[in-house]
CSV table of C-alpha atoms in Angstrom, one decimal:
chain,number,residue,atom,x,y,z
A,1,UNK,CA,167.5,-29.5,312.8
A,2,UNK,CA,169.8,-26.8,311.7
A,3,UNK,CA,170.6,-25.8,315.3
A,4,UNK,CA,171.3,-29.5,316.2
A,5,UNK,CA,173.7,-29.7,313.2
A,6,UNK,CA,175.5,-26.6,314.4
A,7,UNK,CA,175.7,-27.8,318.0
A,8,UNK,CA,177.2,-31.1,317.0
A,9,UNK,CA,179.8,-29.3,314.9
A,10,UNK,CA,178.8,-31.2,311.7
A,11,UNK,CA,178.4,-28.0,309.6
A,12,UNK,CA,181.9,-26.9,310.7
A,13,UNK,CA,183.4,-30.3,309.7
A,14,UNK,CA,181.7,-30.1,306.3
A,15,UNK,CA,183.1,-26.6,305.7
A,16,UNK,CA,186.7,-27.4,306.6
A,17,UNK,CA,188.9,-25.7,304.0
A,18,UNK,CA,186.0,-23.7,302.4
A,19,UNK,CA,187.2,-20.1,301.9
A,20,UNK,CA,185.7,-17.0,300.4
A,21,UNK,CA,188.1,-17.2,297.5
A,22,UNK,CA,186.6,-20.5,296.3
A,23,UNK,CA,183.9,-20.5,293.7
A,24,UNK,CA,180.5,-22.0,294.7
A,25,UNK,CA,181.3,-25.1,292.5
A,26,UNK,CA,184.7,-25.7,294.2
A,27,UNK,CA,183.2,-25.1,297.6
A,28,UNK,CA,180.6,-27.9,297.0
A,29,UNK,CA,183.3,-30.3,295.9
A,30,UNK,CA,185.4,-29.6,299.1
A,31,UNK,CA,182.3,-30.1,301.2
A,32,UNK,CA,181.5,-33.4,299.5
A,33,UNK,CA,185.1,-34.7,300.0
A,34,UNK,CA,184.7,-33.7,303.7
A,35,UNK,CA,181.4,-35.5,303.9
A,36,UNK,CA,182.9,-38.7,302.4
A,37,UNK,CA,185.8,-38.5,304.8
A,38,UNK,CA,183.6,-38.1,307.9
A,39,UNK,CA,181.3,-40.9,306.8
A,40,UNK,CA,184.4,-43.1,306.2
A,41,UNK,CA,185.8,-42.3,309.7
A,42,UNK,CA,182.4,-43.1,311.3
A,43,UNK,CA,182.0,-46.4,309.3
A,44,UNK,CA,185.5,-47.7,310.1
A,45,UNK,CA,185.0,-47.0,313.8
A,46,UNK,CA,181.6,-48.7,313.7
A,47,UNK,CA,182.8,-51.8,311.9
A,48,UNK,CA,185.8,-52.1,314.1
A,49,UNK,CA,183.5,-52.5,317.1
A,50,UNK,CA,181.1,-54.8,315.2
A,51,UNK,CA,183.9,-57.1,314.1
A,52,UNK,CA,185.2,-57.5,317.7
A,53,UNK,CA,181.7,-58.3,319.0
A,54,UNK,CA,180.8,-60.7,316.2
A,55,UNK,CA,184.2,-62.5,316.2
A,56,UNK,CA,185.1,-61.8,312.6
A,57,UNK,CA,188.0,-63.7,311.2
A,58,UNK,CA,191.4,-61.9,311.6
A,59,UNK,CA,189.5,-58.9,313.3
A,60,UNK,CA,192.8,-57.8,314.9
A,61,UNK,CA,194.4,-57.4,311.5
A,62,UNK,CA,191.3,-55.6,310.2
A,63,UNK,CA,191.3,-53.2,313.1
A,64,UNK,CA,194.9,-52.3,312.3
A,65,UNK,CA,193.7,-51.5,308.8
A,66,UNK,CA,190.8,-49.5,310.1
A,67,UNK,CA,193.1,-47.4,312.3
A,68,UNK,CA,195.4,-46.7,309.3
A,69,UNK,CA,192.4,-45.7,307.1
A,70,UNK,CA,190.9,-43.5,309.8
A,71,UNK,CA,194.3,-41.7,310.2
A,72,UNK,CA,194.5,-41.1,306.5
A,73,UNK,CA,190.9,-39.8,306.4
A,74,UNK,CA,191.7,-37.4,309.2
A,75,UNK,CA,194.8,-36.3,307.2
A,76,UNK,CA,192.5,-35.7,304.2
A,77,UNK,CA,190.4,-33.2,306.4
A,78,UNK,CA,193.7,-31.6,307.5
A,79,UNK,CA,194.8,-31.2,303.9
A,80,UNK,CA,191.6,-29.5,303.0
A,81,UNK,CA,192.1,-27.0,305.8
A,82,UNK,CA,195.5,-26.3,304.3
A,83,UNK,CA,193.8,-25.8,300.9
A,84,UNK,CA,195.6,-28.7,299.3
A,85,UNK,CA,192.4,-29.9,297.8
A,86,UNK,CA,193.7,-32.1,294.9
A,87,UNK,CA,196.1,-34.1,297.0
A,88,UNK,CA,193.3,-34.6,299.6
A,89,UNK,CA,190.9,-36.0,297.0
A,90,UNK,CA,193.6,-38.3,295.5
A,91,UNK,CA,194.3,-39.8,299.0
A,92,UNK,CA,190.6,-40.0,299.7
A,93,UNK,CA,189.5,-42.0,296.6
A,94,UNK,CA,192.3,-44.5,296.9
A,95,UNK,CA,192.0,-44.8,300.7
A,96,UNK,CA,188.2,-45.5,301.1
A,97,UNK,CA,188.5,-48.7,299.1
A,98,UNK,CA,191.3,-50.2,301.2
A,99,UNK,CA,189.3,-51.6,304.1
A,100,UNK,CA,186.7,-53.1,301.7
A,101,UNK,CA,189.4,-54.9,299.8
A,102,UNK,CA,190.9,-56.4,302.9
A,103,UNK,CA,187.6,-57.3,304.6
A,104,UNK,CA,186.5,-59.0,301.4
A,105,UNK,CA,189.8,-60.8,301.0
A,106,UNK,CA,191.0,-61.9,304.4
A,107,UNK,CA,187.9,-61.7,306.6
A,108,UNK,CA,184.3,-62.0,305.4
A,109,UNK,CA,184.9,-62.9,301.8
A,110,UNK,CA,181.6,-62.4,299.9
A,111,UNK,CA,179.6,-63.0,303.1
A,112,UNK,CA,178.2,-59.8,304.6
A,113,UNK,CA,178.1,-58.0,301.2
A,114,UNK,CA,180.8,-55.5,302.0
A,115,UNK,CA,182.0,-55.5,298.4
A,116,UNK,CA,178.8,-53.7,297.5
A,117,UNK,CA,180.4,-50.6,298.8
A,118,UNK,CA,182.7,-50.7,295.7
A,119,UNK,CA,179.7,-49.6,293.6
A,120,UNK,CA,179.2,-46.6,295.9
A,121,UNK,CA,182.8,-45.7,295.7
A,122,UNK,CA,182.7,-45.9,291.9
A,123,UNK,CA,180.4,-42.9,292.1
A,124,UNK,CA,182.4,-40.7,294.5
A,125,UNK,CA,185.0,-39.3,292.0
A,126,UNK,CA,182.1,-37.9,289.9
A,127,UNK,CA,181.0,-35.6,292.7
A,128,UNK,CA,184.3,-34.6,294.2
A,129,UNK,CA,186.5,-34.0,291.1
A,130,UNK,CA,185.8,-31.4,288.4
A,131,UNK,CA,185.3,-32.4,284.8
A,132,UNK,CA,188.9,-31.5,283.9
A,133,UNK,CA,190.0,-34.6,285.8
A,134,UNK,CA,187.9,-36.9,283.7
A,135,UNK,CA,190.6,-39.5,283.1
A,136,UNK,CA,191.2,-39.8,286.9
A,137,UNK,CA,187.5,-40.1,287.4
A,138,UNK,CA,187.3,-42.8,284.8
A,139,UNK,CA,190.2,-44.7,286.3
A,140,UNK,CA,188.8,-44.7,289.9
A,141,UNK,CA,185.4,-45.7,288.5
A,142,UNK,CA,186.8,-48.6,286.6
A,143,UNK,CA,189.0,-49.7,289.5
A,144,UNK,CA,186.1,-49.9,291.9
A,145,UNK,CA,183.9,-51.6,289.3
A,146,UNK,CA,186.5,-54.3,288.6
A,147,UNK,CA,186.8,-54.9,292.4
A,148,UNK,CA,183.1,-55.4,292.6
A,149,UNK,CA,182.9,-57.7,289.6
A,150,UNK,CA,185.8,-59.8,290.9
A,151,UNK,CA,184.3,-60.4,294.3
A,152,UNK,CA,180.8,-60.9,292.9
A,153,UNK,CA,181.7,-63.6,290.3
A,154,UNK,CA,185.0,-65.0,291.6
A,155,UNK,CA,184.9,-64.4,295.4
A,156,UNK,CA,184.2,-67.1,297.9
A,157,UNK,CA,182.3,-66.9,301.2
A,158,UNK,CA,184.2,-66.4,304.5
A,159,UNK,CA,184.9,-69.2,307.0
A,160,UNK,CA,183.6,-68.4,310.5
A,161,UNK,CA,184.5,-70.2,313.7
A,162,UNK,CA,181.8,-72.2,315.5
A,163,UNK,CA,180.6,-70.3,318.6
A,164,UNK,CA,181.0,-66.9,317.1
A,165,UNK,CA,178.0,-64.7,316.1
A,166,UNK,CA,179.0,-64.8,312.5
A,167,UNK,CA,178.8,-68.6,312.5
A,168,UNK,CA,175.0,-68.1,312.3
A,169,UNK,CA,173.6,-67.3,308.8
A,170,UNK,CA,171.1,-64.9,310.2
A,171,UNK,CA,173.8,-62.6,311.6
A,172,UNK,CA,175.7,-62.7,308.3
A,173,UNK,CA,172.4,-61.8,306.5
A,174,UNK,CA,172.0,-58.8,308.9
A,175,UNK,CA,175.5,-57.6,307.8
A,176,UNK,CA,174.5,-58.1,304.1
A,177,UNK,CA,171.2,-56.1,304.7
A,178,UNK,CA,173.2,-53.4,306.5
A,179,UNK,CA,175.6,-53.2,303.6
A,180,UNK,CA,172.8,-52.7,301.0
A,181,UNK,CA,170.9,-50.2,303.1
A,182,UNK,CA,174.1,-48.3,303.9
A,183,UNK,CA,175.2,-48.1,300.3
A,184,UNK,CA,171.8,-46.8,299.1
A,185,UNK,CA,171.6,-44.4,302.0
A,186,UNK,CA,175.1,-43.0,301.3
A,187,UNK,CA,174.4,-42.7,297.6
A,188,UNK,CA,171.1,-40.9,298.4
A,189,UNK,CA,172.9,-38.6,300.8
A,190,UNK,CA,175.6,-37.7,298.2
A,191,UNK,CA,173.0,-37.1,295.5
A,192,UNK,CA,170.7,-35.0,297.7
A,193,UNK,CA,173.7,-32.9,298.9
A,194,UNK,CA,174.9,-32.5,295.3
A,195,UNK,CA,171.4,-31.6,294.0
A,196,UNK,CA,171.0,-29.1,296.8
A,197,UNK,CA,174.2,-27.3,295.9
A,198,UNK,CA,173.5,-27.6,292.2
A,199,UNK,CA,170.3,-25.6,293.0
A,200,UNK,CA,172.4,-23.0,294.8
A,201,UNK,CA,174.7,-22.8,291.8
A,202,UNK,CA,171.8,-22.3,289.5
A,203,UNK,CA,170.4,-19.5,291.7
A,204,UNK,CA,173.8,-17.9,291.8
A,205,UNK,CA,174.0,-18.0,288.0
A,206,UNK,CA,170.6,-16.3,287.7
A,207,UNK,CA,171.7,-13.6,290.2
A,208,UNK,CA,174.9,-13.0,288.3
A,209,UNK,CA,173.1,-12.8,285.0
A,210,UNK,CA,170.6,-10.3,286.5
A,211,UNK,CA,173.5,-8.2,287.8
A,212,UNK,CA,175.3,-8.4,284.4
A,213,UNK,CA,172.1,-7.2,282.7
A,214,UNK,CA,171.7,-4.3,285.2
A,215,UNK,CA,175.4,-3.3,284.6
A,216,UNK,CA,174.9,-3.3,280.9
A,217,UNK,CA,171.7,-1.3,281.3
A,218,UNK,CA,173.4,1.4,283.4
A,219,UNK,CA,176.3,1.6,281.0
A,220,UNK,CA,174.0,1.9,278.0
A,221,UNK,CA,171.5,4.4,279.4
A,222,UNK,CA,172.7,6.2,282.5
A,223,UNK,CA,176.2,7.0,281.1
A,224,UNK,CA,175.2,7.7,277.6
A,225,UNK,CA,173.2,10.8,278.4
A,226,UNK,CA,175.8,12.7,280.5
A,227,UNK,CA,178.7,11.7,278.2
A,228,UNK,CA,176.6,12.8,275.2
A,229,UNK,CA,175.9,16.2,276.9
A,230,UNK,CA,179.6,16.7,277.6
A,231,UNK,CA,180.5,15.9,274.0
A,232,UNK,CA,177.9,18.3,272.7
A,233,UNK,CA,179.0,21.2,274.9
A,234,UNK,CA,182.7,20.5,274.3
A,235,UNK,CA,182.0,20.5,270.5
A,236,UNK,CA,180.2,23.8,270.9
A,237,UNK,CA,183.0,25.4,272.9
A,238,UNK,CA,185.7,24.2,270.5
A,239,UNK,CA,184.0,25.4,267.3
A,240,UNK,CA,182.8,28.9,268.3
A,241,UNK,CA,183.7,31.7,270.6
A,242,UNK,CA,180.7,32.0,273.0
A,243,UNK,CA,179.6,35.0,275.0
A,244,UNK,CA,180.5,35.0,278.7
A,245,UNK,CA,177.0,34.0,279.8
A,246,UNK,CA,176.9,31.2,277.2
A,247,UNK,CA,180.3,30.0,278.4
A,248,UNK,CA,179.3,30.0,282.0
A,249,UNK,CA,176.1,28.1,281.2
A,250,UNK,CA,178.1,25.5,279.1
A,251,UNK,CA,180.7,25.0,281.9
A,252,UNK,CA,177.9,24.5,284.5
A,253,UNK,CA,176.3,21.9,282.3
A,254,UNK,CA,179.6,20.2,281.8
A,255,UNK,CA,180.2,20.2,285.6
A,256,UNK,CA,176.7,18.8,286.2
A,257,UNK,CA,177.2,16.0,283.6
A,258,UNK,CA,180.7,15.2,285.0
A,259,UNK,CA,179.3,14.9,288.6
A,260,UNK,CA,176.4,12.7,287.4
A,261,UNK,CA,178.8,10.5,285.4
A,262,UNK,CA,181.2,10.2,288.4
A,263,UNK,CA,178.3,9.3,290.8
A,264,UNK,CA,177.0,6.6,288.4
A,265,UNK,CA,180.5,5.1,288.0
A,266,UNK,CA,181.2,5.2,291.7
A,267,UNK,CA,177.9,3.5,292.5
A,268,UNK,CA,178.5,0.9,289.9
A,269,UNK,CA,182.0,0.2,291.0
A,270,UNK,CA,181.1,0.0,294.7
A,271,UNK,CA,178.2,-2.3,293.9
A,272,UNK,CA,180.4,-4.6,291.8
A,273,UNK,CA,183.1,-4.6,294.4
A,274,UNK,CA,180.6,-5.5,297.1
A,275,UNK,CA,179.0,-8.3,295.0
A,276,UNK,CA,182.4,-9.8,294.3
A,277,UNK,CA,183.4,-9.5,298.0
A,278,UNK,CA,186.3,-7.2,297.1
A,279,UNK,CA,185.2,-4.3,299.2
A,280,UNK,CA,187.9,-3.3,301.7
A,281,UNK,CA,186.8,-1.4,304.8
A,282,UNK,CA,189.4,0.7,306.5
A,283,UNK,CA,187.7,2.5,309.4
A,284,UNK,CA,189.3,5.6,311.0
A,285,UNK,CA,188.2,8.5,313.3
A,286,UNK,CA,186.5,11.0,311.1
A,287,UNK,CA,184.7,14.3,311.6
A,288,UNK,CA,181.0,13.9,310.7
A,289,UNK,CA,180.4,17.6,310.1
A,290,UNK,CA,183.3,17.8,307.7
A,291,UNK,CA,182.1,14.8,305.7
A,292,UNK,CA,178.5,16.1,305.5
A,293,UNK,CA,179.8,19.6,304.5
A,294,UNK,CA,181.9,18.0,301.7
A,295,UNK,CA,178.9,16.2,300.4
A,296,UNK,CA,176.8,19.4,300.5
A,297,UNK,CA,179.5,21.3,298.6
A,298,UNK,CA,179.8,18.7,295.9
A,299,UNK,CA,176.0,18.8,295.3
A,300,UNK,CA,175.4,22.5,295.9
A,301,UNK,CA,175.2,23.2,292.2
A,302,UNK,CA,172.6,20.4,291.7
A,303,UNK,CA,170.6,21.9,294.5
A,304,UNK,CA,170.9,25.5,293.4
A,305,UNK,CA,169.7,24.7,289.9
A,306,UNK,CA,166.4,23.5,291.4
A,307,UNK,CA,166.3,26.3,294.0
A,308,UNK,CA,166.5,23.7,296.8
A,309,UNK,CA,167.8,24.8,300.2
A,310,UNK,CA,169.9,22.3,302.1
A,311,UNK,CA,169.5,22.9,305.9
A,312,UNK,CA,172.0,21.2,308.2
A,313,UNK,CA,171.3,20.8,311.9
A,314,UNK,CA,174.6,19.8,313.5
A,315,UNK,CA,174.9,21.5,317.0
A,316,UNK,CA,178.1,19.7,318.1
A,317,UNK,CA,181.2,18.2,316.6
A,318,UNK,CA,180.9,14.4,316.4
A,319,UNK,CA,183.6,11.8,315.6
A,320,UNK,CA,182.6,8.6,313.9
A,321,UNK,CA,184.6,5.4,313.3
A,322,UNK,CA,184.1,4.5,309.7
A,323,UNK,CA,185.7,4.2,306.2
A,324,UNK,CA,186.0,7.6,304.7
A,325,UNK,CA,185.4,6.6,301.1
A,326,UNK,CA,182.5,4.3,301.8
A,327,UNK,CA,180.8,6.9,304.1
A,328,UNK,CA,181.3,9.8,301.6
A,329,UNK,CA,179.7,7.6,298.9
A,330,UNK,CA,176.7,7.0,301.2
A,331,UNK,CA,176.2,10.6,302.2
A,332,UNK,CA,176.5,11.8,298.5
A,333,UNK,CA,174.0,9.2,297.3
A,334,UNK,CA,171.4,9.9,299.9
A,335,UNK,CA,171.7,13.7,299.5
A,336,UNK,CA,171.7,13.4,295.7
A,337,UNK,CA,168.5,11.4,295.8
A,338,UNK,CA,166.9,13.9,298.2
A,339,UNK,CA,167.6,16.7,295.8
A,340,UNK,CA,166.6,14.7,292.7
A,341,UNK,CA,163.2,13.8,294.0
A,342,UNK,CA,162.5,17.1,295.7
A,343,UNK,CA,160.2,19.6,294.0
A,344,UNK,CA,161.9,22.8,292.8
A,345,UNK,CA,162.3,25.4,295.6
A,346,UNK,CA,161.9,22.7,298.3
A,347,UNK,CA,164.0,22.0,301.3
A,348,UNK,CA,166.3,19.1,302.4
A,349,UNK,CA,167.0,18.9,306.1
A,350,UNK,CA,170.0,17.0,307.4
A,351,UNK,CA,169.7,16.3,311.1
A,352,UNK,CA,172.0,14.5,313.5
A,353,UNK,CA,171.2,12.8,316.8
A,354,UNK,CA,173.6,10.8,318.9
A,355,UNK,CA,172.2,7.5,320.3
A,356,UNK,CA,175.3,5.8,321.8
A,357,UNK,CA,177.0,3.7,320.5
A,358,UNK,CA,175.7,5.0,317.2
A,359,UNK,CA,174.9,8.4,315.7
A,360,UNK,CA,171.8,8.8,313.5
A,361,UNK,CA,172.0,11.1,310.5
A,362,UNK,CA,168.7,11.8,308.8
A,363,UNK,CA,168.0,13.3,305.4
A,364,UNK,CA,164.4,14.5,305.0
A,365,UNK,CA,162.7,16.0,302.0
A,366,UNK,CA,159.2,17.0,301.0
A,367,UNK,CA,159.4,15.6,297.5
A,368,UNK,CA,157.5,12.9,295.6
A,369,UNK,CA,158.0,10.1,298.1
A,370,UNK,CA,157.8,6.3,297.4
A,371,UNK,CA,155.0,3.7,297.4
A,372,UNK,CA,155.2,0.8,299.8
A,373,UNK,CA,155.8,-1.6,296.9
A,374,UNK,CA,158.7,0.4,295.5
A,375,UNK,CA,160.2,0.9,299.0
A,376,UNK,CA,159.9,-2.9,299.7
A,377,UNK,CA,161.7,-3.7,296.4
A,378,UNK,CA,164.5,-1.3,297.2
A,379,UNK,CA,165.0,-2.6,300.8
A,380,UNK,CA,164.9,-6.2,299.7
A,381,UNK,CA,167.5,-5.6,296.9
A,382,UNK,CA,165.1,-6.6,294.2
A,383,UNK,CA,165.3,-5.2,290.7
A,384,UNK,CA,163.0,-2.2,289.9
A,385,UNK,CA,162.7,0.5,287.3
A,386,UNK,CA,164.5,3.6,288.4
A,387,UNK,CA,162.3,6.8,288.3
A,388,UNK,CA,163.1,10.1,286.9
A,389,UNK,CA,163.7,13.1,289.2
A,390,UNK,CA,161.2,16.0,289.4
A,391,UNK,CA,162.9,17.8,286.6
A,392,UNK,CA,163.8,14.7,284.5
A,393,UNK,CA,167.0,13.6,286.3
A,394,UNK,CA,167.8,9.9,285.6
A,395,UNK,CA,168.7,7.5,288.4
A,396,UNK,CA,170.5,4.2,288.3
A,397,UNK,CA,168.5,2.2,290.8
A,398,UNK,CA,171.7,1.3,292.6
A,399,UNK,CA,172.1,4.2,295.0
A,400,UNK,CA,170.3,2.9,298.1
A,401,UNK,CA,171.4,-0.7,297.4
A,402,UNK,CA,175.0,0.5,297.5
A,403,UNK,CA,174.4,2.6,300.6
A,404,UNK,CA,172.9,-0.3,302.5
A,405,UNK,CA,175.8,-2.7,301.6
A,406,UNK,CA,178.5,-0.1,302.4
A,407,UNK,CA,176.8,0.7,305.8
A,408,UNK,CA,176.5,-3.0,306.6
A,409,UNK,CA,180.3,-3.4,306.0
A,410,UNK,CA,181.0,-0.8,308.6
A,411,UNK,CA,178.5,-2.0,311.2
A,412,UNK,CA,175.9,0.6,310.4
A,413,UNK,CA,172.4,0.5,309.0
A,414,UNK,CA,169.8,2.3,306.9
A,415,UNK,CA,166.1,3.0,307.5
A,416,UNK,CA,163.6,4.5,305.1
A,417,UNK,CA,160.2,6.0,305.8
A,418,UNK,CA,158.3,7.5,302.8
A,419,UNK,CA,154.8,8.4,301.6
A,420,UNK,CA,153.8,9.3,298.1
A,421,UNK,CA,153.5,13.0,297.4
A,422,UNK,CA,154.7,13.8,301.0
A,423,UNK,CA,158.4,13.1,301.0
A,424,UNK,CA,161.0,10.7,302.2
A,425,UNK,CA,163.1,10.4,305.3
A,426,UNK,CA,166.3,8.3,305.2
A,427,UNK,CA,168.1,7.6,308.5
A,428,UNK,CA,171.6,6.0,308.6
A,429,UNK,CA,173.5,4.8,311.7
A,430,UNK,CA,177.2,5.0,312.0
A,431,UNK,CA,179.5,3.9,314.9
A,432,UNK,CA,180.0,6.9,317.3
A,433,UNK,CA,183.2,7.6,319.1
A,434,UNK,CA,182.4,8.6,322.7
C-alpha cells in the first residue's frame, strides 16, 4: 500500500510545503490542509462530470464555479510550497464552502443532500489551525453551521427537467446517499490522519523527554566528577607549595580531568546538534594517518597511565573525504573507549584496510568486551546504563551513539563485534579518495 501511494505521488502531494524547520505539530497541519485541498479538487472534478451526465439545473454555471474553486485549491497547494501557510489556510476554509453554497442555492436545492458537507467543513478549521487562532476557528465553524441549518430548515428542493436523470427520485436519493457516505468517509479520514499524527507527536515527546533526562544525568554525574577533581587540585596548588613530583602528579590529574570533561561536553553537544538536525557536515580531503595520530596524541596520557600500548598499522598514506571535526570526534571516542575498557598493560591495535570506495579503520582491544544484549541496545540507540572502565573510568553512554550518527552524516558506517572477557573490535568506514 505504501509503495502504491508513493507511485501515485500522493505522499508527495500531502507533504507539499513541509520542511525540516517545521515542528511535527505544524507539519501535521500543513499535511492536513494539503489533504483537504486534494480531496476538494477531486470532488469538484467528480461532481462537474456527474452534473453534466445527470442534467443538473444550471450545470454550466456550476461548472464555472467548480473551475474557479479548483484553481483556488491548486493555489492553496502552491502557497504551502512557498511556506505561506496561514494565507493558504484562510483561502482554503472560505473556498471549500463556495460550491456547496451555490449548488444548494441555484441547482439542487435541498435535493441530493449536498448541504450536509457544511457539517464536515465546520470541523476542518479545528484540524488545520493551531489553538492560537481560536476565534477564526469559531467563526468558520459557526459560518458552516449556520449554512447547514438554513438549508435544512428553510431550504427548498430543486426543480428538475423531465427527461433528465435527476427527474427520477431514485437518482436524487443516490446523490443524497453519496453525500452522507462521503461526509462520513472524509471525517473519518481526517480523524484517522489526525490521530495517527497525534500518536507520532506523543512518541516524539517521549523521545525528547528521554533525551532531556539523559542530558541532565550526564551533566549531574559525568561532569561533576572531573570538575570536582580539578577544583580539588587547583585548591591544593593555590594554598601550598608542592614538591616537584607532587606538582607533576597534580598537573597530570588536571589534564586528565580536563580531557575527560572536554570529551563529555563534545559528545553531548554533538549528540544534541544531531538530534535537533543542526549538524553541519563540511567534507574535505584529509590525511587519515594525521587524524589518527592526532587522536593517539590526545589520548596518550590516558593510555600511559594504564600501561596500554597503542599499535597503529598504517602502511600507506590515505586521503579520505570527510568532515574533520566530526571524524576527529569519532576517532577520539572509539580510541578512548578501547583504552577505557582495556585491562592495564593491554594493547589496542588500529588497523587500516582500503576497500574502494571506502576505507575501513578498525580499533581492536582485548578488554572486557560486551554482552549481546548491551551491544544490541547500543546499536539500536536504546538507553542503557553506562559501565565503568577497568580502573573506574566513568562513561556517558553517548560515545558510540554519537559516532554512528556522525558517520552516517558523512556517508560512512560503524560495525561492532564483541565478546565478554575477550575484547571488542569496532570498524568504521569512511569515503576514500582514489
